[in-house]
Amino acid sequence: MTSKYRPTLPSTFLNMSQPNTTFPRLLAEHARRQPDAPAMREKDLGIWQAWTWQQVAREVREMACGLASLGFAAHDNLAIVGANRPRLYMTALAAQSLRGVPVPLYQDAVAGEMTFMLEDAGVRFVIAEDQEQVDKLLECREQWPRLAHIIYEDPRGLRNYDQPGLLSLEQLRERGRAFDAQHPEHFERAVASALPDDVAVILYTSGTTGRPKGVCQTHASFIAAGRGGVESDRLGPGDDIMSYLPMAWVGDHLFSVAQWLVGGFTLNCPESSETVMNDMREIGPTYYFGPPRTFEGLLTSVSIRMEDAATLKRWLYAKCMALARRVGADILNGAPVSALDRLRYRLGDLLVYGPLRNMLGMSRIRVAYTAGAAIGPDLFRFYRSIGVNLKQFYGQTETCAYVCLQQDGKVKLTSVGTAAPGMELRIADNGEVLVRGVSVLKEYYKRPEATAEVLDAEGYFHTGDAGVIDSEGHLRIIDRAKDVGRMNTGAMFAPNYIENKLKFFPQIKEAVCFGHARDEVCAFINIDYEAVGNWAERRGLPYGGYVDLAGKPEVLALVAECIGRVNADLAAEEGMADTQIARFLVLHKELDPDDDELTRTRKVRRGHVADKYRVLVDALYGGKTEQFIETQVKFEDGRTGTVSATLSIVPAQRYPAVRAAA
Amino acid sequence: MNARAMDLPPQAAPQGDDAPPPARRIGESILEVKNISLAFGGVKALSDISFDVREHEVRAIIGPNGAGKSSMLNCINGVYTPQQGSITFRGQTFRHMNSRQVAEMGVARTFQNLALFKGMSVLDNIMSGRNLKMKSGLLAQALRWGPAEREELAHREFVERIIDFLEIQAWRKTPVGRLPYGLQKRVDLGRALAMEPQVLLLDEPMAGMNVEEKQDMCRFVLDVNDEFGTTIVLIEHDMGVVMDISDRVVVLDYGRKIGDGTPDEVRADPEVIRAYLGTTH
């Protein structure tokens, strides 16, 4: 397993001692030092086509000169709309070469959203992938007439378009060659004029809260973030990465642009969004990123296929996976494992883990990352136990997705790692994570007041996430800062964090925890009707509908067991022991958006639930053992009715706080 | 769009190697069906049908169930031989044709009930459409003899372009039988395109599809017409689809032609309304 790490790889391939550089200069340096090494690949017509660094540099130059011939100059913004295509990445570099700023936009945004961003960034030039995007941009132009030039990569279906300002990328390069011949020094001069503190890219935030904001990041920030990752994981020539996540997402810009240019490895673009899995198997990337749901989807497909396998294979798989669960993660972490187990694991690798990794396209993976949402513990352990070095990181658009990294050998399931090189962490009094360092944003584009809100006088960026730093410096993200409360004991109370732990149990569908300004934490639980119903049937436990099932003593015992395990978990975590659940009740009805208890995206409306079920909350904290409640419900056909029940209030098993968790 | 395109004089088309091929222009009539009558025993499937198809146009044949649409297509395709009438293709008139002749003349078709090789991959199915274009013999192909291999490479590249065009890269190696219906329809279209047809006959290309699949298929049909200038004759049930994508429409009812013209003309034709769309009394 140790062979997967390549400790001998030169960590600073490019001798990047001088940090004062820009992306176009990094590209030029690669073109000089490793001209014939593959820089990018894309599968086209069923065959992987490669561009060498030299070719990339030449095409970027042609595109830049083409843009210059159209009047694109320093500080102009170039919007890029499309999937991960090598030439779209090149256009970003072309814009930067002229000291302009690429603005990648999400290709699935509708015309209205896109118009907003084009207008906000004052975009006059846009690169579009294909007809679909061109049509949308032409629609945008009706609202934003200053959009003068639309340059498209794929000419299919665009032959009969005669709108002004339409140009194919091929034609742009043609113009570029002519311009270059007439102004041979223009390109070099422009590249030389760019400063590391110039804005390198504007990335739009998703805008879940209010209008999207354009985050301005400089060359220096992104290059520092890229270098931190490259050095931590010793990435360099010979490594392969799959670029398949949206170009407008900060993570893709970190992996596929910043780290690519700093490390000098090879970027691989899939043939289409549907072929990613297959392309991955062919390329066998050494470096990979996927959101948790991707890893979950892969595991599910493996499990389903294993259930259909022959008995002998299933037996072998179960045996090997049990061994992997026991020792796999330790072997990967370099922890001590007995020689016999090592031998067994090697056999398992030959028979199961190796072929499995191959199926997943992960045979050559040295480093895989996930981020963006909480990853289930079983899922995380599964990948690590079969020898995939899956790690987590933490960051946001405002920090180039670069705040914390899990270092090899120091991977903790619950944390997102320690502060990345060049970054500083602090926890504010309200529990909010504050970040200072190389990757923090320069500003929001044309929004000084929004910038002032998130960047304080000391240069700390306010992430809006609540977290805890443990004794070893690992950061654990627990909740959104605005949801975090404080208990009377002074302990921080993070309801989502506890509720998520509860919801990892299939029997628990929904949970609502109370604890802000209280002495103890109490919880409402919604059972999962299907899972618990199934469980009851298998045990021959008769029940008459949801209300009856939810009130069964056996079901209460089942839920109490789950809560006991969550409490044991909380007791083992620093600063969380006080937030163990003291008492709970199982609600007689499912929380429902129709009754305004959940949002349409199925998030609990905490305040509303607390008001509506005030009698229950009072009963939980009032020392009662049961409480009668009658609730009005809306049926799907619009009629209303009432549900009533007497709910038992059950105490939960609590544990003493464990110091210095293993 | 067509009207504008037709106004262009021919020399206005871009010239040179790099220039894209000229924009689609509807040209002269290339296929003419004259007084076709077809009967199965006592059942008259088609009686005295005449219409023409112009180069580069999308021509639809519509009509209620049993109106004779598929029979009409089968006559053009050489599957049925009409008892009366003639078919003129590019100036040559035929009393009857056989399917192979028709294929060699550059007419390809897709099928209402998909006639794909279910056990073969998408790639192989489309490749089978290149059969007529392959020159090397069976033995040379089996042995991958020099020229045969080069030929195979060229054909493979052509097929890959179709796969790219129809956006089915993800299923290249999947056996066709395992694909959902909408995708099988796309493969069927791909195999027809592999023949590099001048005229493409589509038998209910959107039948049994959901709305999204229909939209995709419409786009592919229009793109084929646009990119390759292929003349398209299609039978379709879905009136909305027909009216949106066709240049001209023939309406059949009980084996007779009751309307012919642009979608707007056909929509306004009282007899068509009565027979096909139904009238309100």
Tab-separated table of N, CA and C in Angstrom, chain B residues 99-210:
chain	number	residue	atom	x	y	z
B	99	SER	N	-35.430	-3.354	-52.280
B	99	SER	CA	-34.884	-2.565	-51.166
B	99	SER	C	-33.408	-2.255	-51.351
B	100	ARG	N	-32.660	-3.222	-51.886
B	100	ARG	CA	-31.232	-3.010	-52.025
B	100	ARG	C	-30.946	-1.893	-53.030
B	101	GLN	N	-31.671	-1.939	-54.157
B	101	GLN	CA	-31.520	-0.880	-55.159
B	101	GLN	C	-31.772	0.480	-54.520
B	102	VAL	N	-32.842	0.537	-53.764
B	102	VAL	CA	-33.230	1.797	-53.136
B	102	VAL	C	-32.107	2.280	-52.225
B	103	ALA	N	-31.562	1.344	-51.453
B	103	ALA	CA	-30.491	1.718	-50.545
B	103	ALA	C	-29.287	2.212	-51.314
B	104	GLU	N	-28.961	1.538	-52.395
B	104	GLU	CA	-27.791	1.956	-53.186
B	104	GLU	C	-27.996	3.333	-53.805
B	105	MET	N	-29.263	3.697	-54.052
B	105	MET	CA	-29.522	5.015	-54.625
B	105	MET	C	-29.466	6.116	-53.563
B	106	GLY	N	-29.290	5.721	-52.326
B	106	GLY	CA	-29.124	6.735	-51.294
B	106	GLY	C	-30.386	7.037	-50.505
B	107	VAL	N	-31.271	6.040	-50.388
B	107	VAL	CA	-32.450	6.226	-49.551
B	107	VAL	C	-32.313	5.302	-48.340
B	108	ALA	N	-32.353	5.873	-47.149
B	108	ALA	CA	-32.255	5.056	-45.938
B	108	ALA	C	-33.535	5.230	-45.148
B	109	ARG	N	-33.798	4.300	-44.228
B	109	ARG	CA	-35.023	4.451	-43.450
B	109	ARG	C	-34.836	3.966	-42.017
B	110	THR	N	-35.736	4.406	-41.177
B	110	THR	CA	-35.813	3.843	-39.835
B	110	THR	C	-37.171	3.174	-39.714
B	111	PHE	N	-37.325	2.375	-38.661
B	111	PHE	CA	-38.512	1.543	-38.562
B	111	PHE	C	-39.364	1.918	-37.370
B	112	GLN	N	-40.689	1.742	-37.562
B	112	GLN	CA	-41.606	2.050	-36.471
B	112	GLN	C	-41.357	1.107	-35.299
B	113	ASN	N	-41.172	-0.193	-35.605
B	113	ASN	CA	-40.961	-1.159	-34.527
B	113	ASN	C	-39.509	-1.574	-34.454
B	114	LEU	N	-38.612	-0.639	-34.576
B	114	LEU	CA	-37.178	-0.873	-34.410
B	114	LEU	C	-36.708	-2.241	-34.896
B	115	ALA	N	-35.913	-2.263	-35.918
B	115	ALA	CA	-35.380	-3.544	-36.375
B	115	ALA	C	-33.875	-3.571	-36.138
B	116	LEU	N	-33.479	-3.386	-34.868
B	116	LEU	CA	-32.046	-3.373	-34.546
B	116	LEU	C	-31.596	-4.769	-34.164
B	117	PHE	N	-30.273	-4.976	-34.165
B	117	PHE	CA	-29.718	-6.241	-33.697
B	117	PHE	C	-29.543	-6.125	-32.186
B	118	LYS	N	-30.474	-6.710	-31.452
B	118	LYS	CA	-30.547	-6.455	-30.013
B	118	LYS	C	-29.311	-6.890	-29.251
B	119	GLY	N	-28.677	-7.961	-29.727
B	119	GLY	CA	-27.535	-8.489	-28.969
B	119	GLY	C	-26.240	-7.785	-29.303
B	120	MET	N	-26.255	-6.936	-30.317
B	120	MET	CA	-25.016	-6.273	-30.731
B	120	MET	C	-24.903	-4.893	-30.101
B	121	SER	N	-23.676	-4.410	-30.011
B	121	SER	CA	-23.466	-3.109	-29.384
B	121	SER	C	-23.985	-1.988	-30.279
B	122	VAL	N	-24.119	-0.817	-29.690
B	122	VAL	CA	-24.532	0.371	-30.428
B	122	VAL	C	-23.585	0.601	-31.601
B	123	LEU	N	-22.303	0.504	-31.304
B	123	LEU	CA	-21.280	0.726	-32.318
B	123	LEU	C	-21.468	-0.231	-33.504
B	124	ASP	N	-21.629	-1.518	-33.192
B	124	ASP	CA	-21.757	-2.512	-34.264
B	124	ASP	C	-23.042	-2.322	-35.062
B	125	ASN	N	-24.109	-1.938	-34.359
B	125	ASN	CA	-25.354	-1.693	-35.059
B	125	ASN	C	-25.204	-0.573	-36.083
B	126	ILE	N	-24.568	0.494	-35.672
B	126	ILE	CA	-24.410	1.618	-36.591
B	126	ILE	C	-23.431	1.231	-37.705
B	127	MET	N	-22.406	0.492	-37.313
B	127	MET	CA	-21.423	0.032	-38.286
B	127	MET	C	-22.110	-0.796	-39.386
B	128	SER	N	-23.140	-1.553	-38.987
B	128	SER	CA	-23.821	-2.394	-39.983
B	128	SER	C	-24.458	-1.529	-41.072
B	129	GLY	N	-24.736	-0.273	-40.741
B	129	GLY	CA	-25.265	0.640	-41.742
B	129	GLY	C	-24.239	1.005	-42.800
B	130	ARG	N	-22.958	0.746	-42.497
B	130	ARG	CA	-21.889	1.061	-43.466
B	130	ARG	C	-21.693	-0.072	-44.449
B	131	ASN	N	-22.418	-1.167	-44.243
B	131	ASN	CA	-22.221	-2.377	-45.033
B	131	ASN	C	-22.096	-2.114	-46.531
B	132	LEU	N	-23.030	-1.304	-47.056
B	132	LEU	CA	-23.030	-1.058	-48.494
B	132	LEU	C	-21.772	-0.338	-48.959
B	133	LYS	N	-21.134	0.395	-48.036
B	133	LYS	CA	-19.982	1.215	-48.421
B	133	LYS	C	-18.685	0.435	-48.327
B	134	MET	N	-18.744	-0.759	-47.754
B	134	MET	CA	-17.501	-1.507	-47.564
B	134	MET	C	-17.147	-2.231	-48.845
B	135	LYS	N	-15.875	-2.124	-49.210
B	135	LYS	CA	-15.452	-2.683	-50.481
B	135	LYS	C	-14.723	-4.011	-50.303
B	136	SER	N	-13.968	-4.153	-49.211
B	136	SER	CA	-13.146	-5.350	-49.103
B	136	SER	C	-13.999	-6.579	-48.807
B	137	GLY	N	-13.477	-7.724	-49.187
B	137	GLY	CA	-14.233	-8.963	-49.074
B	137	GLY	C	-14.271	-9.498	-47.657
B	138	LEU	N	-15.073	-10.487	-47.479
B	138	LEU	CA	-15.275	-11.088	-46.165
B	138	LEU	C	-13.970	-11.592	-45.573
B	139	LEU	N	-13.171	-12.302	-46.409
B	139	LEU	CA	-11.941	-12.901	-45.929
B	139	LEU	C	-10.953	-11.818	-45.507
B	140	ALA	N	-10.825	-10.795	-46.359
B	140	ALA	CA	-9.894	-9.708	-46.052
B	140	ALA	C	-10.296	-9.021	-44.756
B	141	GLN	N	-11.601	-8.859	-44.562
B	141	GLN	CA	-12.070	-8.215	-43.332
B	141	GLN	C	-11.751	-9.072	-42.115
B	142	ALA	N	-11.971	-10.366	-42.280
B	142	ALA	CA	-11.741	-11.264	-41.149
B	142	ALA	C	-10.262	-11.295	-40.773
B	143	LEU	N	-9.385	-11.226	-41.770
B	143	LEU	CA	-7.943	-11.310	-41.510
B	143	LEU	C	-7.333	-9.945	-41.217
B	144	ARG	N	-8.136	-8.889	-41.270
B	144	ARG	CA	-7.633	-7.518	-41.095
B	144	ARG	C	-6.487	-7.249	-42.063
B	145	TRP	N	-6.674	-7.686	-43.280
B	145	TRP	CA	-5.727	-7.468	-44.369
B	145	TRP	C	-5.488	-5.960	-44.524
B	146	GLY	N	-4.275	-5.552	-44.830
B	146	GLY	CA	-3.901	-4.131	-44.915
B	146	GLY	C	-4.990	-3.173	-45.360
B	147	PRO	N	-5.404	-3.245	-46.630
B	147	PRO	CA	-6.417	-2.286	-47.098
B	147	PRO	C	-7.718	-2.420	-46.319
B	148	ALA	N	-8.050	-3.648	-45.945
B	148	ALA	CA	-9.305	-3.848	-45.209
B	148	ALA	C	-9.256	-3.131	-43.880
B	149	GLU	N	-8.093	-3.174	-43.244
B	149	GLU	CA	-7.965	-2.512	-41.950
B	149	GLU	C	-8.087	-1.000	-42.107
B	150	ARG	N	-7.426	-0.470	-43.136
B	150	ARG	CA	-7.529	0.975	-43.367
B	150	ARG	C	-8.978	1.378	-43.620
B	151	GLU	N	-9.656	0.516	-44.396
B	151	GLU	CA	-11.043	0.819	-44.702
B	151	GLU	C	-11.870	0.816	-43.414
B	152	GLU	N	-11.619	-0.174	-42.588
B	152	GLU	CA	-12.359	-0.286	-41.335
B	152	GLU	C	-12.138	0.951	-40.472
B	153	LEU	N	-10.900	1.423	-40.441
B	153	LEU	CA	-10.598	2.622	-39.643
B	153	LEU	C	-11.404	3.816	-40.138
B	154	ALA	N	-11.454	3.968	-41.455
B	154	ALA	CA	-12.181	5.103	-42.014
B	154	ALA	C	-13.666	5.004	-41.668
B	155	HIS	N	-14.191	3.784	-41.782
B	155	HIS	CA	-15.611	3.611	-41.453
B	155	HIS	C	-15.868	3.854	-39.976
B	156	ARG	N	-14.943	3.376	-39.155
B	156	ARG	CA	-15.112	3.570	-37.727
B	156	ARG	C	-15.150	5.058	-37.402
B	157	GLU	N	-14.297	5.815	-38.068
B	157	GLU	CA	-14.282	7.248	-37.797
B	157	GLU	C	-15.621	7.875	-38.174
B	158	PHE	N	-16.152	7.429	-39.311
B	158	PHE	CA	-17.443	7.969	-39.736
B	158	PHE	C	-18.520	7.641	-38.698
B	159	VAL	N	-18.488	6.387	-38.235
B	159	VAL	CA	-19.477	5.957	-37.247
B	159	VAL	C	-19.311	6.751	-35.950
B	160	GLU	N	-18.064	7.010	-35.570
B	160	GLU	CA	-17.822	7.793	-34.360
B	160	GLU	C	-18.402	9.203	-34.488
B	161	ARG	N	-18.336	9.742	-35.703
B	161	ARG	CA	-18.923	11.072	-35.894
B	161	ARG	C	-20.431	11.033	-35.673
B	162	ILE	N	-21.044	9.948	-36.115
B	162	ILE	CA	-22.492	9.818	-35.906
B	162	ILE	C	-22.789	9.681	-34.412
B	163	ILE	N	-21.979	8.869	-33.732
B	163	ILE	CA	-22.174	8.678	-32.296
B	163	ILE	C	-22.063	10.019	-31.576
B	164	ASP	N	-21.099	10.810	-31.990
B	164	ASP	CA	-20.902	12.131	-31.425
B	164	ASP	C	-22.109	13.019	-31.732
B	165	PHE	N	-22.546	12.952	-32.968
B	165	PHE	CA	-23.665	13.776	-33.428
B	165	PHE	C	-24.935	13.465	-32.636
B	166	LEU	N	-25.171	12.181	-32.398
B	166	LEU	CA	-26.400	11.775	-31.702
B	166	LEU	C	-26.216	11.729	-30.184
B	167	GLU	N	-25.039	12.089	-29.727
B	167	GLU	CA	-24.750	12.146	-28.291
B	167	GLU	C	-25.045	10.826	-27.586
B	168	ILE	N	-24.518	9.745	-28.137
B	168	ILE	CA	-24.722	8.441	-27.499
B	168	ILE	C	-23.379	7.808	-27.137
B	169	GLN	N	-22.380	8.656	-26.864
B	169	GLN	CA	-21.040	8.140	-26.545
B	169	GLN	C	-21.057	7.205	-25.342
B	170	ALA	N	-21.947	7.518	-24.397
B	170	ALA	CA	-21.927	6.758	-23.150
B	170	ALA	C	-22.370	5.312	-23.355
B	171	TRP	N	-23.016	5.033	-24.472
B	171	TRP	CA	-23.560	3.681	-24.671
B	171	TRP	C	-22.894	2.977	-25.845
B	172	ARG	N	-21.755	3.483	-26.273
B	172	ARG	CA	-21.066	2.957	-27.447
B	172	ARG	C	-20.965	1.426	-27.430
B	173	LYS	N	-20.581	0.878	-26.277
B	173	LYS	CA	-20.317	-0.561	-26.202
B	173	LYS	C	-21.473	-1.344	-25.574
B	174	THR	N	-22.579	-0.669	-25.307
B	174	THR	CA	-23.710	-1.335	-24.651
B	174	THR	C	-24.541	-2.098	-25.681
B	175	PRO	N	-24.930	-3.329	-25.363
B	175	PRO	CA	-25.833	-4.035	-26.274
B	175	PRO	C	-27.142	-3.265	-26.407
B	176	VAL	N	-27.628	-3.141	-27.621
B	176	VAL	CA	-28.791	-2.304	-27.879
B	176	VAL	C	-30.015	-2.749	-27.081
B	177	GLY	N	-30.144	-4.070	-26.876
B	177	GLY	CA	-31.304	-4.587	-26.155
B	177	GLY	C	-31.419	-4.060	-24.740
B	178	ARG	N	-30.301	-3.573	-24.188
B	178	ARG	CA	-30.343	-3.086	-22.807
B	178	ARG	C	-30.647	-1.601	-22.700
B	179	LEU	N	-30.792	-0.946	-23.840
B	179	LEU	CA	-31.036	0.503	-23.809
B	179	LEU	C	-32.525	0.805	-23.698
B	180	PRO	N	-32.864	1.947	-23.098
B	180	PRO	CA	-34.264	2.366	-23.097
B	180	PRO	C	-34.732	2.672	-24.526
B	181	TYR	N	-36.029	2.656	-24.686
B	181	TYR	CA	-36.624	2.761	-26.010
B	181	TYR	C	-36.194	4.019	-26.768
B	182	GLY	N	-36.209	5.146	-26.080
B	182	GLY	CA	-35.863	6.408	-26.743
B	182	GLY	C	-34.462	6.365	-27.333
B	183	LEU	N	-33.544	5.722	-26.616
B	183	LEU	CA	-32.172	5.628	-27.111
B	183	LEU	C	-32.075	4.655	-28.281
B	184	GLN	N	-32.877	3.578	-28.208
B	184	GLN	CA	-32.859	2.633	-29.330
B	184	GLN	C	-33.287	3.330	-30.606
B	185	LYS	N	-34.269	4.216	-30.471
B	185	LYS	CA	-34.722	4.982	-31.635
B	185	LYS	C	-33.578	5.811	-32.206
B	186	ARG	N	-32.764	6.342	-31.310
B	186	ARG	CA	-31.644	7.160	-31.750
B	186	ARG	C	-30.622	6.301	-32.494
B	187	VAL	N	-30.399	5.082	-31.972
B	187	VAL	CA	-29.460	4.176	-32.626
B	187	VAL	C	-29.983	3.817	-34.016
B	188	ASP	N	-31.284	3.600	-34.108
B	188	ASP	CA	-31.907	3.284	-35.389
B	188	ASP	C	-31.639	4.416	-36.389
B	189	LEU	N	-31.793	5.638	-35.905
B	189	LEU	CA	-31.510	6.790	-36.756
B	189	LEU	C	-30.033	6.806	-37.144
B	190	GLY	N	-29.179	6.481	-36.171
B	190	GLY	CA	-27.738	6.470	-36.436
B	190	GLY	C	-27.380	5.479	-37.523
B	191	ARG	N	-28.000	4.315	-37.485
B	191	ARG	CA	-27.685	3.309	-38.496
B	191	ARG	C	-28.112	3.794	-39.876
B	192	ALA	N	-29.266	4.471	-39.930
B	192	ALA	CA	-29.710	5.001	-41.219
B	192	ALA	C	-28.735	6.069	-41.704
B	193	LEU	N	-28.250	6.906	-40.775
B	193	LEU	CA	-27.312	7.966	-41.163
B	193	LEU	C	-25.989	7.402	-41.659
B	194	ALA	N	-25.630	6.218	-41.150
B	194	ALA	CA	-24.356	5.621	-41.536
B	194	ALA	C	-24.307	5.354	-43.031
B	195	MET	N	-25.468	5.251	-43.665
B	195	MET	CA	-25.499	5.027	-45.116
B	195	MET	C	-25.225	6.307	-45.895
B	196	GLU	N	-25.022	7.404	-45.220
B	196	GLU	CA	-24.884	8.726	-45.857
B	196	GLU	C	-26.010	8.939	-46.864
B	197	PRO	N	-27.252	8.833	-46.415
B	197	PRO	CA	-28.369	8.883	-47.353
B	197	PRO	C	-28.611	10.280	-47.902
B	198	GLN	N	-29.187	10.315	-49.108
B	198	GLN	CA	-29.655	11.599	-49.627
B	198	GLN	C	-31.082	11.838	-49.164
B	199	VAL	N	-31.814	10.739	-49.065
B	199	VAL	CA	-33.181	10.836	-48.571
B	199	VAL	C	-33.316	9.896	-47.375
B	200	LEU	N	-33.910	10.404	-46.329
B	200	LEU	CA	-34.074	9.608	-45.114
B	200	LEU	C	-35.567	9.451	-44.854
B	201	LEU	N	-36.001	8.207	-44.777
B	201	LEU	CA	-37.409	7.948	-44.489
B	201	LEU	C	-37.534	7.579	-43.015
B	202	LEU	N	-38.326	8.327	-42.283
B	202	LEU	CA	-38.470	8.066	-40.850
B	202	LEU	C	-39.896	7.624	-40.566
B	203	ASP	N	-40.034	6.396	-40.063
B	203	ASP	CA	-41.367	5.879	-39.775
B	203	ASP	C	-41.678	6.104	-38.295
B	204	GLU	N	-42.497	7.083	-38.019
B	204	GLU	CA	-42.871	7.452	-36.654
B	204	GLU	C	-41.681	7.542	-35.707
B	205	PRO	N	-40.759	8.469	-35.955
B	205	PRO	CA	-39.558	8.547	-35.123
B	205	PRO	C	-39.835	8.904	-33.667
B	206	MET	N	-40.975	9.503	-33.375
B	206	MET	CA	-41.223	9.910	-31.984
B	206	MET	C	-42.237	8.997	-31.289
B	207	ALA	N	-42.668	7.928	-31.949
B	207	ALA	CA	-43.717	7.103	-31.339
B	207	ALA	C	-43.249	6.542	-30.008
B	208	GLY	N	-44.100	6.582	-29.018
B	208	GLY	CA	-43.799	5.970	-27.726
B	208	GLY	C	-42.769	6.705	-26.905
B	209	MET	N	-42.483	7.945	-27.261
B	209	MET	CA	-41.462	8.674	-26.500
B	209	MET	C	-42.118	9.644	-25.532
B	210	ASN	N	-41.380	9.990	-24.474
B	210	ASN	CA	-41.886	11.031	-23.591
B	210	ASN	C	-41.525	12.398	-24.169
